[in-house]
Coordinates of C-alpha atoms and ligand atoms in Angstrom, one line a residue:
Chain A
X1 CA 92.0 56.7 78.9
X2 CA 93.4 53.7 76.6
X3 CA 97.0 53.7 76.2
X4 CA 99.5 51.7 73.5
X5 CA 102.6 50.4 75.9
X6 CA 105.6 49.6 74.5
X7 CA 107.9 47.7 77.1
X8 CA 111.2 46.1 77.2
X9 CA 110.9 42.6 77.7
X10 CA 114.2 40.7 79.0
X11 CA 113.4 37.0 80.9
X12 CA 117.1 37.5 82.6
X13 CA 120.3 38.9 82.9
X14 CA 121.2 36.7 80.4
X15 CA 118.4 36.8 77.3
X16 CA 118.6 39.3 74.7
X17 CA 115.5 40.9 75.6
X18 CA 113.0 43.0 73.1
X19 CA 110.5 45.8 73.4
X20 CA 106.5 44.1 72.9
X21 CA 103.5 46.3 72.5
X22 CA 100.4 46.3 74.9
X23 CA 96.9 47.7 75.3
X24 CA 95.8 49.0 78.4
X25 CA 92.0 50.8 78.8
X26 CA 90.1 52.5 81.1
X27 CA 93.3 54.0 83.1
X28 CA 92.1 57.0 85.5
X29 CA 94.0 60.2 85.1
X30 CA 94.0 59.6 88.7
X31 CA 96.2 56.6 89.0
X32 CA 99.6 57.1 89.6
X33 CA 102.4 55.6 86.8
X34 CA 102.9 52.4 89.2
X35 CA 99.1 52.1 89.2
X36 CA 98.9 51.9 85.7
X37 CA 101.2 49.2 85.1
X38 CA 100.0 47.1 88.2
X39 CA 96.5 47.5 86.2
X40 CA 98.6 45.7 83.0
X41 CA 100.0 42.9 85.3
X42 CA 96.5 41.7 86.3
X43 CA 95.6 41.8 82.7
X44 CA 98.7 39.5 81.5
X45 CA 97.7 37.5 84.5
X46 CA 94.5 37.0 83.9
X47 CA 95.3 35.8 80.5
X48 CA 98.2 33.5 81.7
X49 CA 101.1 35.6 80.7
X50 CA 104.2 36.4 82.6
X51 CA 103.5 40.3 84.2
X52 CA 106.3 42.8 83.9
X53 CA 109.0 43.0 86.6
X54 CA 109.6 46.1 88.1
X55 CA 111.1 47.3 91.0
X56 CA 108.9 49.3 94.0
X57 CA 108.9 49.5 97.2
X58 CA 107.6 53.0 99.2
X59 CA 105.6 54.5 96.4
X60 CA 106.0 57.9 98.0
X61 CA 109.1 58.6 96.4
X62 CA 111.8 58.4 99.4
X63 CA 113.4 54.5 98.5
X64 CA 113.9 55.4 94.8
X65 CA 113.2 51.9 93.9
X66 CA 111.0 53.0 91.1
X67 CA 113.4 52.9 88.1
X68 CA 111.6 53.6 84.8
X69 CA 113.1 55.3 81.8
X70 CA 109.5 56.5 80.1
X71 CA 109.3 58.1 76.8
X72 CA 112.9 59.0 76.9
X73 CA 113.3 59.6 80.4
X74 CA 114.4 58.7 83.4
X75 CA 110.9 58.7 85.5
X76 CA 109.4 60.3 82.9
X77 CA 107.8 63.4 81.6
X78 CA 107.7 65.2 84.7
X79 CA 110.4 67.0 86.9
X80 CA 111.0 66.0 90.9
X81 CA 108.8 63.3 90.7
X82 CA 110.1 59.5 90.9
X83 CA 107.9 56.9 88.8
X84 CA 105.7 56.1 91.6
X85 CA 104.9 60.0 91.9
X86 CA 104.2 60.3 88.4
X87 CA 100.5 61.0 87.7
X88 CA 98.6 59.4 84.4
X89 CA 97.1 63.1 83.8
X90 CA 100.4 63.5 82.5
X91 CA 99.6 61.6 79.3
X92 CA 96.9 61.9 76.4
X93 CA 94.3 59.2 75.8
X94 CA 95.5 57.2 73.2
X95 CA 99.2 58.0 73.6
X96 CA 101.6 55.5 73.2
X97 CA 104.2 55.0 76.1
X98 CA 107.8 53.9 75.9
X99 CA 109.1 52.1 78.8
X100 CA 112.8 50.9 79.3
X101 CA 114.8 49.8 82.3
X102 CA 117.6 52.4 83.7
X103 CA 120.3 51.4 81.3
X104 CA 124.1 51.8 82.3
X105 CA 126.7 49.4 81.9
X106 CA 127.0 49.4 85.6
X107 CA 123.6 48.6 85.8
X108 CA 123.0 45.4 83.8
X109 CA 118.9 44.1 83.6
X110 CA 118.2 41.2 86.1
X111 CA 114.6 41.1 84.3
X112 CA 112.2 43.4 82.4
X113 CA 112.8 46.5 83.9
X114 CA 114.4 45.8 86.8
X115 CA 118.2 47.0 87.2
X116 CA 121.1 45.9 89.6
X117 CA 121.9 49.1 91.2
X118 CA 124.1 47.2 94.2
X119 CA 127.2 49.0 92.1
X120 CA 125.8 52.5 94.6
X121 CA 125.8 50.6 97.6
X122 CA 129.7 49.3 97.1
X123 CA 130.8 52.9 96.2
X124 CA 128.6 53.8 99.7
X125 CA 130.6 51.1 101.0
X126 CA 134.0 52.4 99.9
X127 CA 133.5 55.4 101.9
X128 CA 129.6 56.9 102.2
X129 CA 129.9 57.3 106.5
X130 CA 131.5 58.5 108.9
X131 CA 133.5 56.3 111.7
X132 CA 131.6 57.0 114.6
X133 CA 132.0 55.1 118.6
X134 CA 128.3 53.8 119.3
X135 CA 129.3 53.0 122.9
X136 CA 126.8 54.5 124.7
X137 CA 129.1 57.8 125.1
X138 CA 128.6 59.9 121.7
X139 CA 129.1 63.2 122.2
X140 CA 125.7 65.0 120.9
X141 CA 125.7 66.1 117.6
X142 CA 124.0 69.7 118.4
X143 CA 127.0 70.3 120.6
X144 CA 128.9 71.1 117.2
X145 CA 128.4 74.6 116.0
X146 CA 127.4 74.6 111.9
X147 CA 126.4 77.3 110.1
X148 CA 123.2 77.5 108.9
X149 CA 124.3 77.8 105.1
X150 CA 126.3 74.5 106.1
X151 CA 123.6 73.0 107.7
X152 CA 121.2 73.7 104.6
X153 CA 123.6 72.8 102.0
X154 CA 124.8 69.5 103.4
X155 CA 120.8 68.5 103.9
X156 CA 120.0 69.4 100.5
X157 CA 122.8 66.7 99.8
X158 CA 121.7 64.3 101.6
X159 CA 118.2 64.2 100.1
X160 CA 119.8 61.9 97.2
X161 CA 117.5 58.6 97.5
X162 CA 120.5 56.7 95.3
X163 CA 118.0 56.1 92.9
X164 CA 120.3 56.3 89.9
X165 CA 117.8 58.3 87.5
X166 CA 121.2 60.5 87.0
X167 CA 123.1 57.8 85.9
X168 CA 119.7 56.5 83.1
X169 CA 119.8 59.7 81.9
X170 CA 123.5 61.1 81.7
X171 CA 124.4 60.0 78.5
X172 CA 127.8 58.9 79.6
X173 CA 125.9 56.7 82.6
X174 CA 128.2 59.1 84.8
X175 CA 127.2 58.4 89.0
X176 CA 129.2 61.7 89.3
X177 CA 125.5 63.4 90.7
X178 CA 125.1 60.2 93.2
X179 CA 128.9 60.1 94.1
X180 CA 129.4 63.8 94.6
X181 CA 125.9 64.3 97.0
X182 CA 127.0 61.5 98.8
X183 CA 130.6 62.7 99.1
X184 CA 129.2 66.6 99.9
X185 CA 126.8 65.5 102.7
X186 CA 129.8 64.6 105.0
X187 CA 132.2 67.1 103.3
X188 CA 130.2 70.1 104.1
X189 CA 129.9 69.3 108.0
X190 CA 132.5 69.2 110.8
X191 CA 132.0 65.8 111.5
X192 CA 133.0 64.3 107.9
X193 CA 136.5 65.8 108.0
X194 CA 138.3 63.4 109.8
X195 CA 137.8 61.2 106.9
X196 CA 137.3 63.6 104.2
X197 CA 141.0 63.0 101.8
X198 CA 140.3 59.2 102.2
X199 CA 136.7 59.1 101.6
X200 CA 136.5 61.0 98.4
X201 CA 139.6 59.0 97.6
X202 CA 138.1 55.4 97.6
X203 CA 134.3 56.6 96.3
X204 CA 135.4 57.9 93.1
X205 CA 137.6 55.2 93.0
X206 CA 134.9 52.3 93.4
X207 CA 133.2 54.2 91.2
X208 CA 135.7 54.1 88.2
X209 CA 136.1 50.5 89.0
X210 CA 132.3 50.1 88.7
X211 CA 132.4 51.4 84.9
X212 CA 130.7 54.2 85.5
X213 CA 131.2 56.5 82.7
X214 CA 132.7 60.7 82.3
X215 CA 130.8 63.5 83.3
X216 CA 130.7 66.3 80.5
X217 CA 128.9 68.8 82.6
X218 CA 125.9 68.7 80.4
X219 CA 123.4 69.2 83.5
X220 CA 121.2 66.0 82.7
X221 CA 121.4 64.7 85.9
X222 CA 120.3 67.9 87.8
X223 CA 117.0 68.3 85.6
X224 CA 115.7 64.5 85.6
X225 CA 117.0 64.0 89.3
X226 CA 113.8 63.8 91.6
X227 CA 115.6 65.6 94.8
X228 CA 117.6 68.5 92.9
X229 CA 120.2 67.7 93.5
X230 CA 122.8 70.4 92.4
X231 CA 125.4 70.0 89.8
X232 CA 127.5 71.9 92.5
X233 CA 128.1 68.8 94.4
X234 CA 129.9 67.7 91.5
X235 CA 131.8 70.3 91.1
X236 CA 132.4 70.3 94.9
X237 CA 133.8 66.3 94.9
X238 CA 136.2 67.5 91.9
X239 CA 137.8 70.5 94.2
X240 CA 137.6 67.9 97.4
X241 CA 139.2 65.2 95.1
X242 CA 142.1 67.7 94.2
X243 CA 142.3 68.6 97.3
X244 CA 143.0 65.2 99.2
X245 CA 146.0 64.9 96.5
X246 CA 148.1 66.8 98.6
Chain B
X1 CA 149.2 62.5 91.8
X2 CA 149.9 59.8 89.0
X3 CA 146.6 58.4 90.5
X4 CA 144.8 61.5 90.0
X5 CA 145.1 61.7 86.1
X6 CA 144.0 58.3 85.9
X7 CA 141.1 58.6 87.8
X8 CA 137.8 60.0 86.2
X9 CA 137.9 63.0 87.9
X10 CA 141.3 63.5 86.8
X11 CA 140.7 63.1 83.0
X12 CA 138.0 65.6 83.0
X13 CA 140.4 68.0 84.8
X14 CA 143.2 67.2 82.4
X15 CA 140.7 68.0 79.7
X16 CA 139.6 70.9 80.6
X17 CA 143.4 72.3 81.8
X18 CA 144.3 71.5 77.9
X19 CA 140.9 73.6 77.0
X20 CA 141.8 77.0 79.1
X21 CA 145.4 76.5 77.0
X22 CA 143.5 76.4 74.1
X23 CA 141.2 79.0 74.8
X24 CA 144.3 81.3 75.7
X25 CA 145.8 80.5 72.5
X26 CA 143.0 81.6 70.3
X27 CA 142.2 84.8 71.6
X28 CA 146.6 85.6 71.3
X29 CA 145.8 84.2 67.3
X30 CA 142.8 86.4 67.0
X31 CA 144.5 89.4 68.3
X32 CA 147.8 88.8 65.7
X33 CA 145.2 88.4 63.0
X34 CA 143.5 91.5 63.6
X35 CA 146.0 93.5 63.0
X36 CA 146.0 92.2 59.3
X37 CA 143.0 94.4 58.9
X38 CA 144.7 97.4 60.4
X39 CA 148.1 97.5 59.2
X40 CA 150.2 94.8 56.7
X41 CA 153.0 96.1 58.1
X42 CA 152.7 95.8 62.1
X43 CA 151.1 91.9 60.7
X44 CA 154.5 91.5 59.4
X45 CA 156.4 92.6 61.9
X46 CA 154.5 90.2 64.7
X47 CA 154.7 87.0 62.8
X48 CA 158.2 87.7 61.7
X49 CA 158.6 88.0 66.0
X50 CA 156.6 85.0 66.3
X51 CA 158.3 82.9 63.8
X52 CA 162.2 83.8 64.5
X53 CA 162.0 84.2 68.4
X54 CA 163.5 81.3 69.3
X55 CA 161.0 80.5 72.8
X56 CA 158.2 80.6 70.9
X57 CA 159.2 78.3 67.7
X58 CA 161.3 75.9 70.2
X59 CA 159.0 76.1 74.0
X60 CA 155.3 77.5 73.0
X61 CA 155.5 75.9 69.4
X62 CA 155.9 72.1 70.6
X63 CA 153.6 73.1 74.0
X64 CA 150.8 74.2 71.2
X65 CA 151.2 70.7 69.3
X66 CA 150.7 69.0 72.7
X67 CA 148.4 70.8 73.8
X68 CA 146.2 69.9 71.2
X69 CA 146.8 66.7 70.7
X70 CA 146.3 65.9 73.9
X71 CA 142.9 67.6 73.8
X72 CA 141.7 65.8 70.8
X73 CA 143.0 62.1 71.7
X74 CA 141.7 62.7 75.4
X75 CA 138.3 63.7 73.9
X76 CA 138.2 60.2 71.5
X77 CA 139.1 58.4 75.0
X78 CA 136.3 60.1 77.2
X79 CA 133.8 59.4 74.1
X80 CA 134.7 55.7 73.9
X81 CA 134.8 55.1 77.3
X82 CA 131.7 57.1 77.8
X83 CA 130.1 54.9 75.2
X84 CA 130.9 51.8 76.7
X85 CA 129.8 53.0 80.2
X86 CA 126.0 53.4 78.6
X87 CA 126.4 49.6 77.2
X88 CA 122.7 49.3 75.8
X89 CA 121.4 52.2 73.7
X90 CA 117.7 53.9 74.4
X91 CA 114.8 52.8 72.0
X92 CA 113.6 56.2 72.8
X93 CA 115.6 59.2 74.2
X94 CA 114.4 62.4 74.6
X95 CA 117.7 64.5 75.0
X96 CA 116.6 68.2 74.4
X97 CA 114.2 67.5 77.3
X98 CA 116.9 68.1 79.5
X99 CA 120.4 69.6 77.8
X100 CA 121.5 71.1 75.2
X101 CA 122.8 70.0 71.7
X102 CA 125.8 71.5 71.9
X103 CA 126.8 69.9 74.9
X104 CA 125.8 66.3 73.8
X105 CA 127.8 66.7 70.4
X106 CA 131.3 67.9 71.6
X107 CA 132.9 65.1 69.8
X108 CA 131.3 66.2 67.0
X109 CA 132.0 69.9 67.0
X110 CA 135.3 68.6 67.9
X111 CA 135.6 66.9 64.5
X112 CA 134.9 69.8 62.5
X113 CA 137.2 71.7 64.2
X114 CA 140.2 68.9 64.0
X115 CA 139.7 68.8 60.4
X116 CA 140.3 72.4 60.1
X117 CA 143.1 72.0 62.1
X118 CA 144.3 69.7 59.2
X119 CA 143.6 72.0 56.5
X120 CA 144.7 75.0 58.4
X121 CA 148.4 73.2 58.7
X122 CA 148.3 72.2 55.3
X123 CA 148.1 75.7 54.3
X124 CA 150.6 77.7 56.7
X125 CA 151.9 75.3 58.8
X126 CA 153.7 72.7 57.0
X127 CA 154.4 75.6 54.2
X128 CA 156.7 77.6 57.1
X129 CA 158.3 74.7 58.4
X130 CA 159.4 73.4 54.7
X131 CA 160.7 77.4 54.5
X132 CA 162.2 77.8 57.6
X133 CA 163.5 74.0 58.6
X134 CA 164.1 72.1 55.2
X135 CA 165.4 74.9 52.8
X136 CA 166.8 77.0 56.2
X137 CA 165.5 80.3 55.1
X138 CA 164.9 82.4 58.1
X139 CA 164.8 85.5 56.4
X140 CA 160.7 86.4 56.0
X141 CA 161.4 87.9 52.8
X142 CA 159.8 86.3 49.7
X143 CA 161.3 87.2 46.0
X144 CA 159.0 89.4 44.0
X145 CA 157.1 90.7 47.4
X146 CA 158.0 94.0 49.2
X147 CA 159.1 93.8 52.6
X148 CA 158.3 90.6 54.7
X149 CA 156.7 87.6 53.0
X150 CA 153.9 86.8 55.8
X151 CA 150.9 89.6 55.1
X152 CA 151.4 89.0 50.9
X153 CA 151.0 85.2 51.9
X154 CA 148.1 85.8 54.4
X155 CA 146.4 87.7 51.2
X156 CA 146.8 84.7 48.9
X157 CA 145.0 82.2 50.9
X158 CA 142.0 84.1 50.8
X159 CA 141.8 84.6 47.7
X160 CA 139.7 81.1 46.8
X161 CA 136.0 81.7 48.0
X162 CA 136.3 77.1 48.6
X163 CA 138.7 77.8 51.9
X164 CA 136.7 80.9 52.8
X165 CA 133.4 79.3 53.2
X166 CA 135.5 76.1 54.9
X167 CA 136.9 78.7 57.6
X168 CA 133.3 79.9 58.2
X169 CA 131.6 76.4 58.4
X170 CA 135.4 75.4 60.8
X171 CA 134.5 78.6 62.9
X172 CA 130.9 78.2 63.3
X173 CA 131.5 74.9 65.3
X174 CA 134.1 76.0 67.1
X175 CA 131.6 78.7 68.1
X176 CA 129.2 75.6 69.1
X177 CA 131.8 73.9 70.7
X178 CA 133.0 76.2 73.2
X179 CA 129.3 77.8 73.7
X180 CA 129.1 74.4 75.9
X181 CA 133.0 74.0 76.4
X182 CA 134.3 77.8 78.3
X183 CA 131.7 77.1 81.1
X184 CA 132.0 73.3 81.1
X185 CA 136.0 73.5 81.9
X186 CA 135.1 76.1 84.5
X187 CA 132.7 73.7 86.0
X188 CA 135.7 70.7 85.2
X189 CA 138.0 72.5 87.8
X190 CA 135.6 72.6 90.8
X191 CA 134.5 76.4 90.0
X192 CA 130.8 76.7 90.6
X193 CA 131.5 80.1 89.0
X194 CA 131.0 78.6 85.7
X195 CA 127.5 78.1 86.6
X196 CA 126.8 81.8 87.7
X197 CA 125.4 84.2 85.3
X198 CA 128.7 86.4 84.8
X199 CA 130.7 83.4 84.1
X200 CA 128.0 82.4 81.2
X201 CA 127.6 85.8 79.8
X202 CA 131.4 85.8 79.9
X203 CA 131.8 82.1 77.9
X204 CA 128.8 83.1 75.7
X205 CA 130.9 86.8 74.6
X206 CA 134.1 84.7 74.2
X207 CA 132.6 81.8 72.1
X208 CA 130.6 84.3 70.1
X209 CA 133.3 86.9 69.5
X210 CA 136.1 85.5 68.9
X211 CA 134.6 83.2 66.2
X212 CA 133.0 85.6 64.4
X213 CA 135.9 87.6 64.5
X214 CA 137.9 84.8 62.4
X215 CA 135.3 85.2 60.0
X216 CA 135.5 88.8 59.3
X217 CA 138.7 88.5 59.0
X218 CA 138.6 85.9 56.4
X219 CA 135.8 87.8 54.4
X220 CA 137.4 91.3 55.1
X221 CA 141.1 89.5 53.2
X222 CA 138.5 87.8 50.9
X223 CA 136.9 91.2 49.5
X224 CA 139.8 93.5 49.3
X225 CA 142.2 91.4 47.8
X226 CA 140.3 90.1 44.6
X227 CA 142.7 89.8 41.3
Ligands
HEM1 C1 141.2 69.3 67.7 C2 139.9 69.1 67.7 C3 139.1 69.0 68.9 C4 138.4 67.9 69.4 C5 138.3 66.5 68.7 C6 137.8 68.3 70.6 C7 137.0 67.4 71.4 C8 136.5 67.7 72.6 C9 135.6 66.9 73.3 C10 135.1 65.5 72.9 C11 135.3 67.5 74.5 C12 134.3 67.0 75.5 C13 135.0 66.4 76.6 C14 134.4 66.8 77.9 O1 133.5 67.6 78.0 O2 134.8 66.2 78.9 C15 135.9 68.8 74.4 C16 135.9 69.7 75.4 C17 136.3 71.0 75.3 N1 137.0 71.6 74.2 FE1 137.6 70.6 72.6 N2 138.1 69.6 70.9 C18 138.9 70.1 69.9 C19 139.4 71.4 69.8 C20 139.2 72.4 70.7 C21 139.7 73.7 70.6 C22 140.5 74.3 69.4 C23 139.2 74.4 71.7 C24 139.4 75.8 72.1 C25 140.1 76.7 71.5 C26 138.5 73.5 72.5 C27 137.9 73.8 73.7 C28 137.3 72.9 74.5 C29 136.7 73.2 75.8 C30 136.8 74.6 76.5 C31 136.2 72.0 76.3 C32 135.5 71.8 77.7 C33 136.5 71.2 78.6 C34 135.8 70.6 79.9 O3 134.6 70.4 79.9 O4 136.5 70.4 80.9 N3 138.5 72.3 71.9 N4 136.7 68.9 73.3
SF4_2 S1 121.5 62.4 92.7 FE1 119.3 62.5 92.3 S2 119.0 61.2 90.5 FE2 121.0 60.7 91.3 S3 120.7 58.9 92.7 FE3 120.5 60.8 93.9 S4 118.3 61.3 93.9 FE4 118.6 59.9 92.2
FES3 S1 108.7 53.3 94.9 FE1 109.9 54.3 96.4 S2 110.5 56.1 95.3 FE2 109.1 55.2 93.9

């Protein structure tokens, strides 16, 4: 199929940056988003132009490097898929594409469409582990009794890839998706209450200082995130937040 | 705990602890304006309570006024900060793929409703405290009107079709606005409730209802009180 792109265009963190039209043709329904726009950089090579930056890395969908906001949304038209996941049978033949970077204070453009998401990793930082002696002696984890609900819950928490599609397409560029999975992974399990009041404490902190915005509960995150992640995990950092007050 | 209300978690807690006020509030105004379609006289006898007893005009009076203050400056806050969290705007958004319009257009719903709040004490609010605090009449009689002065009054304001149809536009958003709002505060205070399907229905009765109740009120006074 032949395709119309329109891309944002930014040469750093500093340039104003624009969106620029391109032509791509012959694209396989096959190909996979990524595919597509590796197929445009050999074009703009070829003809001595600078290709489009864009960050990838697995292109299975587990680093959630793959930060594209495409025709509105983050990772585009389809749901539990990252960019790299996303097929071109999604699209028409002569559609025209809109392609932005992730865009969040908190995540300013270092080029094109690539995004400095380091602002997750210092709210990790602040708090995303638990303190645990490496010596040699560590008691075994399967020696703890969880409950299978537990168990399930505090998984399904920690399948967040910190890709920060809820933050692209909140439209308050809340983390309060990424914070409160990362916060409800250790929260549910025996092992993260030592820690619990403290931790919850200094994420949401870091991430305040980070300028990450409000969350107004409109449920954004939970439809364009590529794990599920459950808005419950937001509601459970609020309640372990309130709780570590007293 | 100072740290808490500062904290983003804590806003969106105060904010929706201000809402469930609010909410509470309404439904004990719908109920008092109800019974102006029963019975003039039991309407008379209730606001003549509610304006004289001295804990509500001097504790739930000034609570009322914060209480919605509060929630209307905290909302301009969370929008401006929110704003300036996104920093670049979209070329293209698609927002309706994934949430509703009511929920992304609180601040506006909230608008509508502040500038009926405006009106609304323009037209009985100030009116009572001029009565009551500047000229000192307590009394809830009115010359020329039998009995208490409230129900007569009530009547009057409904009579101009203009303010009718500005109470039903007011009402309709504040039917939008809590449509997202009832299970959004839930959701504010860590209940997961507010995402279960009782809790909806629940929030979708309430923000229904009690709106449309306003209405009919407004129409009912509108119809059966032409000169
Ligand atoms: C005075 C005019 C008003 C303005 C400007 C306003 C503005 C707002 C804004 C911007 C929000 C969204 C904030 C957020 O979701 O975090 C909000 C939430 C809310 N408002 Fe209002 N509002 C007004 C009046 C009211 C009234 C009269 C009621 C109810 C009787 C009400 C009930 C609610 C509820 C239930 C929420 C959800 C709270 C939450 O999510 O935690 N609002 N309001
Ligand atoms: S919560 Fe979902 S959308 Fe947000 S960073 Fe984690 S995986 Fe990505
Ligand atoms: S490239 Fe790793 S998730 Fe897409």
């Amino acid at each position: 199929m032949n395709l119309t792109l329109k891309i944002w265009r930014q040469k750093d963190s500093n340039a104003k940056g624009q969106m620029v039209d391109y032509k791509v043709t012959d694209i396989s329904e096959h190909m996979s988003f990524l595919e597509m726009m590796d197929v445009l950089n050999e074009q703009l090579i070829n003809a001595g132009e600078e290709p489009v930056a864009f960050d990838h890395d697995c292109r299975e969908g587990i680093c959630g490097m793959c930060s594209m906001y495409i025709n509105g949304e983050a990772h585009g038209p389809d749901r539990g898929v990252t960019t790299c996941q996303l097929h071109m049978r999604m699209f028409k033949d002569g559609d025209t594409i809109t392609i932005e970077p992730f865009r969040a204070a908190a995540f300013p453009v270092i080029k094109d469409l690539v995004v400095d998401r380091t602002a997750f990793d210092r709210i990790q930082h602040a708090g995303g582990y638990i303190s645990v002696n490496t010596s040699g002696n560590t008691q075994d984890a399967n020696a703890i009794p969880i409950s299978k609900h537990a168990a399930d819950e505090a998984m399904d928490a920690a399948t967040c890839i910190g890709c920060g599609a809820c933050v692209a397409t909140c439209k308050n560029s809340s983390a309060m998706l990424f914070v409160g999975a990362k916060v409800s992974q250790y929260a549910l399990l025996p092992q993260g209450q030592v820690e619990a009041a403290d931790r919850v404490r200094n994420m949401v902190a870091q991430m305040d200082l980070e300028g990450f915005g409000n969350c107004t509960n409109t449920g954004a995150c939970e439809i364009e995130c590529p794990k599920g992640i459950s808005l419950d995990n937001i509601a459970r950092m609020n309640r372990e937040l309130m709780k570590a007050q007293f | 705990m100072s740290g808490f209300f500062k904290s983003s978690i804590g806003r969106k807690v105060a904010m929706a602890l201000s809402a469930f006020f609010l909410m509470i509030f309404l439904l004990q105004h719908f109920a008092i304006n109800l019974l102006s379609v029963f019975s003039g006289d039991i309407f008379n006898e209730v606001s003549h309570f509610m304006g004289t007893n001295w804990l509500i005009q001097f504790v739930m009076q000034p609570v009322l006024i914060f209480g919605v203050v509060f929630h209307f400056i905290m909302g301009f806050i969370l929008e401006i900060k929110n704003k300036k969290a996104k920093g670049v705007a979209y070329a293209k958004n698609n927002g309706a793929a994934n949430s509703t319009w009511v929920s992304r257009n609180m601040i506006y719903s909230g608008l509508v409703i502040l500038a009926f709040i405006l009106l609304h004490f323009i037209d009985f609010w100030f009116p009572e405290i001029n009565t009551k605090y500047i000229q000192g009449d307590w009394s809830g009689v009115h010359e020329g009107v039998e009995g208490y002065r409230y129900f007569h009054e009530l009547q009057e304001k409904f009579v101009n079709p203009a303010r009718v149809a500005a109470y039903i536009v007011a009402f309709v958003f504040l039917a939008l606005h809590l449509l997202h709002g009832f299970t959004s505060a839930f959701q504010s205070m860590g209940a997961t409730a507010g995402r279960k399907k009782t809790l909806q229905n629940i929030g979708k009765a309430y923000s229904i209802i009690i709106p449309a109740g306003f209405i009919i009120i407004a129409l009912y006074h509108h119809f059966n009180h032409i000169h």
